[in-house]
Coordinates of N, CA and C and ligand atoms in Angstrom, one line a residue:
M1 N 105.4 37.7 26.2 CA 106.4 37.3 27.2 C 105.8 37.1 28.5
S2 N 105.0 38.1 29.0 CA 104.4 37.9 30.3 C 103.4 36.8 30.3
R3 N 102.7 36.6 29.2 CA 101.7 35.5 29.1 C 102.5 34.2 29.1
L4 N 103.6 34.2 28.5 CA 104.4 33.0 28.5 C 104.9 32.6 29.9
L5 N 105.4 33.6 30.6 CA 105.8 33.3 32.0 C 104.6 32.8 32.8
W6 N 103.5 33.4 32.6 CA 102.3 33.1 33.3 C 101.9 31.6 33.0
R7 N 102.0 31.3 31.7 CA 101.7 29.9 31.4 C 102.7 28.9 32.0
K8 N 103.9 29.4 32.0 CA 105.0 28.5 32.6 C 104.7 28.2 34.0
S9 N 104.2 29.2 34.8 CA 104.0 29.0 36.2 C 102.8 28.1 36.4
I10 N 101.8 28.3 35.5 CA 100.6 27.4 35.6 C 101.0 26.0 35.3
L11 N 101.9 25.8 34.3 CA 102.3 24.4 33.9 C 103.1 23.8 35.1
A12 N 104.0 24.6 35.7 CA 104.7 24.1 36.9 C 103.8 23.7 38.0
L13 N 102.8 24.5 38.2 CA 101.8 24.2 39.3 C 101.1 22.9 39.0
A14 N 100.7 22.8 37.7 CA 100.0 21.6 37.3 C 100.8 20.4 37.5
G15 N 102.1 20.6 37.2 CA 103.1 19.5 37.4 C 103.1 19.0 38.8
I16 N 103.2 20.0 39.7 CA 103.2 19.7 41.2 C 102.0 19.0 41.6
I17 N 100.8 19.5 41.1 CA 99.5 18.9 41.5 C 99.5 17.4 40.9
L18 N 99.9 17.2 39.7 CA 99.9 15.9 39.1 C 100.8 14.9 39.9
A19 N 102.0 15.4 40.2 CA 103.0 14.6 40.9 C 102.5 14.1 42.2
S20 N 101.9 15.1 43.0 CA 101.4 14.7 44.3 C 100.2 13.9 44.2
G21 N 99.4 14.1 43.2 CA 98.2 13.2 42.9 C 98.6 11.8 42.8
F22 N 99.6 11.5 42.0 CA 100.1 10.1 41.8 C 100.6 9.5 43.1
G23 N 101.3 10.4 43.8 CA 101.9 9.9 45.1 C 100.8 9.5 46.1
A24 N 99.7 10.3 46.1 CA 98.6 10.0 47.0 C 97.9 8.7 46.6
A25 N 97.7 8.5 45.3 CA 97.0 7.3 44.8 C 97.8 6.1 45.1
E26 N 99.1 6.2 45.0 CA 100.0 5.1 45.2 C 100.0 4.7 46.7
A27 N 100.0 5.7 47.6 CA 100.0 5.4 49.0 C 98.7 4.7 49.4
Q28 N 97.6 5.2 48.7 CA 96.3 4.6 49.0 C 96.3 3.1 48.6
R29 N 96.8 2.8 47.4 CA 96.8 1.4 47.0 C 97.6 0.6 47.9
N30 N 98.8 1.1 48.4 CA 99.7 0.3 49.2 C 99.0 0.0 50.5
L31 N 98.2 0.9 51.0 CA 97.5 0.6 52.3 C 96.4 -0.3 52.2
K32 N 95.9 -0.5 50.9 CA 94.7 -1.3 50.7 C 93.5 -0.9 51.5
A33 N 93.5 0.4 51.8 CA 92.4 0.9 52.6 C 91.1 1.0 51.7
P34 N 90.0 1.0 52.3 CA 88.8 1.2 51.5 C 88.9 2.6 50.9
K35 N 88.3 2.7 49.7 CA 88.5 4.0 49.0 C 87.9 5.2 49.8
K36 N 88.9 6.0 50.1 CA 88.5 7.2 50.9 C 88.0 8.3 49.9
R37 N 86.9 8.9 50.2 CA 86.4 9.9 49.2 C 87.3 11.1 49.1
Y38 N 86.9 12.2 49.7 CA 87.7 13.4 49.5 C 88.4 13.8 50.8
T39 N 89.5 14.4 50.6 CA 90.3 14.8 51.8 C 90.3 16.2 52.1
G40 N 89.7 17.0 51.2 CA 89.7 18.5 51.5 C 88.5 18.9 52.3
P41 N 88.5 20.1 52.8 CA 87.3 20.6 53.5 C 86.1 20.6 52.6
G42 N 84.9 20.5 53.2 CA 83.7 20.5 52.4 C 83.3 22.0 52.0
T43 N 82.2 22.0 51.3 CA 81.7 23.3 50.8 C 81.5 24.3 52.0
T44 N 82.0 25.5 51.8 CA 81.8 26.6 52.8 C 80.4 26.8 53.2
P45 N 80.1 26.7 54.5 CA 78.7 26.9 54.9 C 78.1 28.2 54.4
N46 N 76.8 28.2 54.1 CA 76.1 29.4 53.7 C 76.7 30.0 52.3
L47 N 77.2 29.1 51.5 CA 77.9 29.5 50.3 C 77.0 30.4 49.4
R48 N 75.7 30.0 49.3 CA 74.8 30.8 48.4 C 74.7 32.2 48.9
N49 N 74.5 32.4 50.2 CA 74.3 33.7 50.8 C 75.6 34.5 50.7
I50 N 76.7 33.9 50.8 CA 78.0 34.6 50.7 C 78.2 35.1 49.3
I51 N 78.0 34.2 48.4 CA 78.2 34.6 47.0 C 77.2 35.8 46.5
I52 N 76.0 35.6 46.9 CA 75.0 36.6 46.5 C 75.3 38.0 47.3
G53 N 75.7 37.9 48.6 CA 76.1 39.1 49.3 C 77.3 39.7 48.7
R54 N 78.3 39.0 48.3 CA 79.5 39.5 47.7 C 79.2 40.2 46.3
C55 N 78.2 39.5 45.6 CA 77.8 40.0 44.3 C 77.3 41.5 44.4
Y56 N 76.4 41.7 45.4 CA 75.8 43.0 45.6 C 76.9 44.0 46.1
H57 N 77.7 43.4 47.0 CA 78.8 44.3 47.5 C 79.7 44.8 46.4
Y58 N 80.1 43.9 45.5 CA 81.0 44.3 44.4 C 80.4 45.4 43.6
M59 N 79.1 45.2 43.3 CA 78.4 46.2 42.4 C 78.4 47.6 43.1
S60 N 78.3 47.6 44.5 CA 78.3 48.9 45.2 C 79.7 49.4 45.2
L61 N 80.7 48.6 45.3 CA 82.1 49.1 45.4 C 82.5 49.6 44.0
Y62 N 82.1 48.9 43.0 CA 82.6 49.2 41.6 C 81.4 49.4 40.7
P63 N 80.7 50.6 40.8 CA 79.5 50.8 40.0 C 79.7 50.6 38.5
A64 N 80.9 50.8 38.1 CA 81.2 50.7 36.6 C 81.0 49.2 36.2
T65 N 80.9 48.3 37.1 CA 80.7 46.9 36.7 C 79.3 46.8 36.0
G66 N 78.4 47.7 36.4 CA 77.1 47.6 35.8 C 76.2 46.6 36.7
V67 N 75.0 46.4 36.3 CA 74.1 45.5 37.0 C 74.3 44.1 36.6
K68 N 74.6 43.2 37.6 CA 74.8 41.8 37.4 C 73.6 41.0 38.0
D69 N 73.3 39.9 37.5 CA 72.2 39.1 38.0 C 72.8 38.1 39.0
C70 N 72.7 38.5 40.3 CA 73.4 37.8 41.4 C 72.8 36.4 41.5
S71 N 71.5 36.2 41.4 CA 70.9 34.8 41.5 C 71.4 34.0 40.3
G72 N 71.5 34.7 39.2 CA 72.0 34.0 38.0 C 73.4 33.5 38.1
V73 N 74.2 34.2 38.9 CA 75.6 33.7 39.1 C 75.5 32.4 39.9
W74 N 74.7 32.4 40.9 CA 74.6 31.2 41.7 C 74.0 30.0 40.9
Q75 N 73.1 30.4 40.0 CA 72.5 29.4 39.2 C 73.5 28.7 38.3
E76 N 74.4 29.5 37.7 CA 75.5 29.0 36.8 C 76.5 28.2 37.6
L77 N 76.7 28.5 38.8 CA 77.6 27.7 39.7 C 77.0 26.3 39.9
T78 N 75.7 26.3 40.2 CA 75.1 25.0 40.5 C 75.0 24.2 39.2
D79 N 74.8 24.8 38.1 CA 74.8 24.1 36.8 C 76.1 23.5 36.5
A80 N 77.2 24.2 37.0 CA 78.5 23.7 36.7 C 78.9 22.5 37.5
V81 N 78.4 22.4 38.8 CA 78.9 21.3 39.7 C 77.8 20.3 40.2
F82 N 76.6 20.7 40.1 CA 75.5 19.7 40.7 C 75.5 18.5 39.8
R83 N 75.3 17.4 40.6 CA 75.2 16.0 40.0 C 76.4 15.6 39.2
K84 N 77.6 16.2 39.5 CA 78.8 15.8 38.8 C 79.8 15.4 39.8
E85 N 80.6 14.4 39.4 CA 81.8 14.0 40.2 C 82.8 15.1 40.4
P86 N 83.1 15.5 41.6 CA 83.9 16.7 41.9 C 85.3 16.6 41.4
C87 N 85.8 15.3 41.1 CA 87.1 15.2 40.5 C 87.0 15.1 38.9
N88 N 85.8 15.4 38.4 CA 85.6 15.4 37.0 C 85.0 16.7 36.5
I89 N 85.5 17.8 37.0 CA 85.0 19.1 36.6 C 86.1 19.8 35.8
T90 N 85.7 20.3 34.6 CA 86.7 20.9 33.8 C 86.4 22.4 33.6
E91 N 87.3 23.1 33.0 CA 87.1 24.6 32.7 C 85.8 24.7 31.9
E92 N 85.5 23.8 31.0 CA 84.4 23.8 30.2 C 83.1 23.9 31.0
D93 N 83.0 23.2 32.1 CA 81.9 23.3 33.0 C 81.6 24.7 33.5
Y94 N 82.6 25.5 33.6 CA 82.5 26.8 34.2 C 82.3 27.9 33.1
K95 N 82.2 27.5 31.9 CA 82.2 28.5 30.8 C 81.1 29.5 30.9
K96 N 79.9 29.0 31.2 CA 78.7 29.9 31.4 C 78.9 30.8 32.6
L97 N 79.4 30.3 33.7 CA 79.7 31.2 34.8 C 80.6 32.3 34.5
A98 N 81.7 32.0 33.7 CA 82.7 33.0 33.3 C 82.0 34.0 32.4
Q99 N 81.0 33.5 31.6 CA 80.3 34.5 30.7 C 79.5 35.4 31.4
V100 N 78.7 34.9 32.4 CA 77.8 35.8 33.1 C 78.5 36.8 34.0
T101 N 79.8 36.5 34.3 CA 80.5 37.4 35.2 C 81.5 38.2 34.5
A102 N 81.5 38.2 33.1 CA 82.4 38.9 32.3 C 82.4 40.4 32.6
Q103 N 83.5 41.1 32.6 CA 83.6 42.5 32.8 C 84.7 43.1 32.0
T104 N 84.7 44.4 31.9 CA 85.8 45.1 31.2 C 86.9 45.4 32.2
I105 N 88.1 45.0 31.9 CA 89.2 45.3 32.8 C 89.9 46.6 32.3
P106 N 90.1 47.5 33.2 CA 90.7 48.8 32.8 C 92.1 48.5 32.2
C107 N 92.5 49.2 31.1 CA 93.8 48.9 30.5 C 94.9 49.3 31.4
D108 N 96.0 48.6 31.3 CA 97.3 48.9 32.0 C 97.2 48.7 33.5
K109 N 96.2 48.0 33.9 CA 96.0 47.9 35.4 C 96.2 46.4 35.9
S110 N 96.3 45.5 35.0 CA 96.3 44.1 35.4 C 97.6 43.7 36.0
L111 N 97.5 43.0 37.1 CA 98.7 42.5 37.8 C 98.5 41.0 38.0
L112 N 99.3 40.2 37.3 CA 99.2 38.8 37.4 C 100.3 38.4 38.4
W113 N 100.1 37.4 39.2 CA 101.1 37.0 40.2 C 101.3 35.5 40.2
S114 N 102.4 35.1 40.8 CA 102.7 33.7 41.0 C 103.5 33.6 42.2
R115 N 103.0 32.9 43.2 CA 103.7 32.6 44.5 C 104.1 33.9 45.2
T116 N 103.4 34.9 45.1 CA 103.7 36.2 45.8 C 102.4 36.7 46.4
N117 N 101.4 35.8 46.7 CA 100.1 36.2 47.1 C 100.0 37.3 48.1
D118 N 100.7 37.1 49.3 CA 100.6 38.0 50.4 C 101.1 39.4 49.9
L119 N 102.3 39.3 49.4 CA 103.0 40.6 49.0 C 102.2 41.4 48.0
V120 N 101.7 40.7 47.0 CA 101.0 41.4 45.9 C 99.7 42.0 46.4
H121 N 99.0 41.4 47.4 CA 97.8 42.0 47.9 C 98.1 43.2 48.8
R122 N 99.2 43.1 49.6 CA 99.6 44.3 50.4 C 99.9 45.4 49.4
Y123 N 100.6 45.1 48.3 CA 101.0 46.1 47.4 C 99.8 46.8 46.7
T124 N 98.8 46.0 46.3 CA 97.7 46.5 45.6 C 96.8 47.3 46.5
K125 N 96.7 46.9 47.8 CA 95.9 47.6 48.7 C 96.5 49.0 49.0
A126 N 97.9 49.0 49.1 CA 98.6 50.2 49.4 C 98.5 51.2 48.3
T127 N 98.5 50.7 47.1 CA 98.6 51.7 46.0 C 97.3 51.9 45.2
E128 N 96.5 50.9 45.3 CA 95.2 50.9 44.6 C 95.3 51.2 43.1
S129 N 96.5 50.9 42.6 CA 96.7 51.2 41.2 C 96.7 50.0 40.3
F130 N 96.6 48.8 40.9 CA 96.6 47.6 40.1 C 95.4 46.7 40.4
M131 N 95.0 45.9 39.5 CA 93.9 45.0 39.7 C 94.4 43.6 39.6
T132 N 94.2 42.7 40.6 CA 94.6 41.3 40.6 C 93.3 40.5 40.3
L133 N 93.6 39.2 40.1 CA 92.5 38.3 39.9 C 91.4 38.4 41.0
E134 N 91.8 38.6 42.2 CA 90.9 38.7 43.3 C 90.1 40.0 43.4
D135 N 90.5 40.9 42.6 CA 89.8 42.2 42.4 C 88.8 42.1 41.3
T136 N 88.9 41.1 40.5 CA 87.9 41.0 39.4 C 86.6 40.5 40.0
F137 N 85.5 40.7 39.3 CA 84.2 40.2 39.8 C 84.2 38.8 40.2
L138 N 84.7 37.9 39.2 CA 84.7 36.5 39.4 C 85.6 36.1 40.6
G139 N 86.8 36.7 40.7 CA 87.7 36.3 41.7 C 87.2 36.8 43.1
F140 N 86.6 38.0 43.1 CA 86.1 38.6 44.4 C 85.0 37.7 44.9
L141 N 84.1 37.2 44.0 CA 83.0 36.3 44.5 C 83.4 35.1 45.1
F142 N 84.5 34.4 44.6 CA 84.8 33.1 45.1 C 86.1 33.0 45.9
N143 N 86.8 34.1 46.1 CA 88.0 34.1 46.8 C 87.9 33.5 48.2
G144 N 88.7 32.5 48.5 CA 88.8 31.8 49.8 C 87.6 30.8 50.1
L145 N 86.8 30.6 49.1 CA 85.6 29.7 49.3 C 85.9 28.3 48.8
T146 N 85.2 27.3 49.3 CA 85.3 25.9 48.8 C 84.0 25.5 48.4
W147 N 83.9 24.7 47.3 CA 82.6 24.1 46.9 C 82.8 22.9 46.1
C148 N 81.9 22.0 46.1 CA 81.8 20.9 45.2 C 80.4 20.3 45.3
G149 N 80.0 19.6 44.2 CA 78.7 19.0 44.2 C 78.7 17.5 44.6
K150 N 77.6 16.9 44.4 CA 77.5 15.4 44.7 C 76.9 14.8 43.4
T151 N 77.3 13.5 43.2 CA 76.8 12.8 42.0 C 75.4 12.3 42.2
A152 N 75.0 11.9 43.4 CA 73.7 11.3 43.6 C 72.5 12.2 43.6
S153 N 72.8 13.5 44.0 CA 71.6 14.4 44.1 C 72.1 15.8 43.8
P154 N 71.2 16.7 43.5 CA 71.6 18.1 43.4 C 72.0 18.6 44.7
G155 N 72.8 19.6 44.8 CA 73.2 20.2 46.1 C 74.7 20.1 46.2
M156 N 75.2 20.9 47.2 CA 76.6 20.9 47.4 C 77.0 19.8 48.5
N157 N 78.2 19.4 48.5 CA 78.7 18.5 49.5 C 79.4 19.3 50.6
Y158 N 78.7 19.4 51.7 CA 79.2 20.2 52.8 C 80.2 19.4 53.7
N159 N 80.3 18.1 53.5 CA 81.2 17.3 54.3 C 82.6 17.3 53.8
A160 N 82.9 17.1 52.5 CA 84.2 17.0 52.0 C 84.3 17.3 50.6
C161 N 85.3 17.9 50.1 CA 85.6 18.2 48.7 C 87.0 17.7 48.4
P162 N 87.3 17.5 47.1 CA 88.7 17.2 46.8 C 89.6 18.3 47.2
S163 N 90.8 17.9 47.8 CA 91.8 18.9 48.0 C 92.4 19.3 46.7
W164 N 93.2 20.3 46.7 CA 93.9 20.8 45.4 C 94.7 19.7 44.8
K165 N 95.3 18.9 45.6 CA 96.3 17.9 45.1 C 95.6 16.6 44.8
E166 N 94.3 16.4 45.2 CA 93.7 15.1 45.1 C 93.5 14.6 43.7
C167 N 93.1 15.5 42.8 CA 92.9 15.1 41.4 C 93.0 16.4 40.5
T168 N 93.3 16.1 39.3 CA 93.7 17.3 38.4 C 92.4 18.1 38.1
N169 N 91.4 17.5 37.7 CA 90.2 18.2 37.2 C 89.2 18.4 38.4
N170 N 89.6 19.1 39.4 CA 88.6 19.2 40.6 C 87.9 20.5 40.5
S171 N 86.8 20.6 41.3 CA 85.9 21.7 41.2 C 86.6 23.0 41.5
L172 N 87.6 23.0 42.3 CA 88.3 24.3 42.6 C 89.4 24.7 41.6
S173 N 90.2 23.7 41.3 CA 91.4 24.0 40.4 C 90.9 24.4 39.0
S174 N 89.8 23.7 38.5 CA 89.3 24.1 37.2 C 88.7 25.5 37.2
F175 N 88.1 25.8 38.3 CA 87.5 27.1 38.4 C 88.6 28.2 38.4
W176 N 89.6 28.0 39.2 CA 90.7 29.1 39.2 C 91.5 29.1 37.9
K177 N 91.6 28.0 37.2 CA 92.2 28.0 35.9 C 91.5 28.9 34.9
I178 N 90.1 28.7 34.9 CA 89.4 29.5 33.9 C 89.3 30.9 34.4
A179 N 89.2 31.1 35.7 CA 89.1 32.5 36.2 C 90.4 33.3 35.8
S180 N 91.6 32.7 36.0 CA 92.8 33.4 35.7 C 93.0 33.6 34.2
A181 N 92.5 32.5 33.4 CA 92.6 32.6 31.9 C 91.7 33.8 31.4
T182 N 90.5 33.8 32.0 CA 89.6 34.9 31.6 C 90.1 36.3 31.9
F183 N 90.7 36.4 33.1 CA 91.3 37.7 33.5 C 92.4 38.1 32.6
S184 N 93.3 37.1 32.3 CA 94.4 37.4 31.5 C 94.0 37.8 30.0
Q185 N 93.0 37.1 29.5 CA 92.5 37.4 28.2 C 91.8 38.7 28.1
A186 N 91.1 39.1 29.2 CA 90.4 40.4 29.2 C 91.3 41.6 29.4
S187 N 92.5 41.3 29.9 CA 93.5 42.4 30.2 C 94.0 43.0 28.9
C188 N 94.2 44.3 29.0 CA 94.7 45.0 27.8 C 95.8 46.0 28.2
G189 N 96.6 46.4 27.2 CA 97.6 47.4 27.4 C 98.8 46.7 28.1
T190 N 99.4 47.4 29.1 CA 100.6 46.8 29.8 C 100.1 45.9 30.9
V191 N 100.5 44.6 30.9 CA 100.2 43.7 31.9 C 101.4 43.5 32.8
H192 N 101.2 43.7 34.1 CA 102.3 43.5 35.0 C 102.3 42.1 35.6
V193 N 103.4 41.6 35.8 CA 103.5 40.2 36.3 C 104.4 40.3 37.5
M194 N 104.0 39.8 38.7 CA 104.8 39.8 39.8 C 105.2 38.3 40.2
L195 N 106.4 38.0 40.1 CA 106.9 36.7 40.4 C 107.6 36.7 41.7
N196 N 107.8 35.5 42.3 CA 108.6 35.4 43.5 C 110.0 35.3 43.2
G197 N 110.8 36.3 43.6 CA 112.2 36.4 43.2 C 113.0 35.2 43.6
S198 N 112.7 34.6 44.8 CA 113.4 33.4 45.2 C 113.0 32.2 44.4
A199 N 111.9 32.2 43.8 CA 111.5 31.1 43.0 C 111.6 31.2 41.5
D200 N 111.2 32.4 41.0 CA 111.1 32.5 39.5 C 112.0 33.5 38.9
G201 N 112.0 34.7 39.4 CA 112.7 35.8 38.7 C 112.5 37.1 39.4
A202 N 111.7 38.0 38.8 CA 111.6 39.3 39.3 C 110.2 39.9 38.9
I203 N 110.1 41.2 39.2 CA 108.9 41.9 38.8 C 109.1 42.3 37.3
T204 N 108.2 42.0 36.5 CA 108.4 42.3 35.1 C 107.2 43.1 34.6
R205 N 107.4 43.9 33.6 CA 106.2 44.5 32.9 C 106.4 44.3 31.4
K206 N 105.3 44.1 30.8 CA 105.4 43.8 29.4 C 104.2 44.3 28.6
E207 N 104.4 44.8 27.4 CA 103.3 45.3 26.6 C 102.7 44.1 25.9
R208 N 101.4 44.1 25.8 CA 100.7 43.1 24.9 C 99.5 43.7 24.3
C209 N 99.1 43.2 23.2 CA 97.9 43.6 22.5 C 97.6 42.7 21.3
Ligands
NAG1 C1 83.2 13.1 33.4 O1 82.5 14.2 32.8 C2 82.2 13.9 31.4 C3 81.6 15.2 30.8 O2 80.8 15.9 31.8 C4 81.2 12.7 31.3 O3 80.9 12.5 30.0 C5 81.9 11.5 32.0 O4 81.0 10.4 32.0 C6 82.4 11.8 33.4 N1 83.1 10.7 33.9 C7 83.0 10.3 35.2 C8 83.8 9.1 35.6 O5 82.1 10.8 36.0
NAG2 C1 108.6 33.3 47.8 O1 108.7 31.9 47.9 C2 109.3 31.4 49.1 C3 109.5 29.9 48.9 O2 108.5 29.3 48.2 C4 108.4 31.7 50.2 O3 108.9 31.3 51.4 C5 108.2 33.2 50.3 O4 107.2 33.6 51.3 C6 107.7 33.8 49.0 N1 107.7 35.2 49.0 C7 106.6 36.0 48.9 C8 106.8 37.4 48.9 O5 105.4 35.5 48.7
NAG3 C1 91.0 16.6 32.7 O1 90.2 17.3 31.8 C2 90.7 17.4 30.5 C3 89.7 18.1 29.6 O2 89.7 19.5 30.0 C4 91.0 16.0 29.9 O3 91.6 16.1 28.6 C5 91.9 15.2 30.8 O4 92.0 13.9 30.4 C6 91.3 15.2 32.3 N1 92.3 14.6 33.2 C7 91.9 13.7 34.0 C8 93.1 13.1 34.9 O5 90.8 13.2 34.1

């Protein structure tokens, strides 16, 4: 049941992204403007240092994570996006990255959320009893960051990346899709789901295994 709700909200989100994507494409055609590349902010400056720093930080915060190859994490990210069209990145491209960042999620601690971002993080910080996507190794490493590659050469594009709504298979949305799917699959026992009451329903808890 909880997974179903989760899927439903992902589908709804995908629907919104799709709808606005078509709208933007239509507007662009009407204007007959030269093809504008990407409308989102470019790759976060110092991305490599931030990710490697967060990687070591996470291991010190949560020693149970074990020893991770922080340079290897960066390597898998570059393999996923370098020399690729940033609007043509799929979950498949991030598979290796998800593998090298795999971790054991403590049972009964997972909290999935939808449209309650602020609230859920205030709640988990206050109680420290739940784990959200951003508390997982993969989510912690990339939370709040932007990145995309370039087709012509290896390296990140620091000027502009696709915004969330610009195309379906973009470097960020595909990453967060696989990150949340991996978290939800690794979760065990009781999985808690927090939905926005004004949008979806209520706080639910559900057994799964
Ligand atoms: C999109 O990615 C796939 C697989 O990586 C590749 O085969 C295809 O040529 C790419 N298409 C474009 C338009 O870049
Ligand atoms: C719930 O959704 C509404 C409308 O989308 C939003 O204004 C509100 O901030 C959300 N509540 C929480 C707790 O995130
Ligand atoms: C996005 O990627 C999926 C494969 O994961 C593919 O089936 C789909 O056609 C792609 N969508 C677009 C708009 O390129």
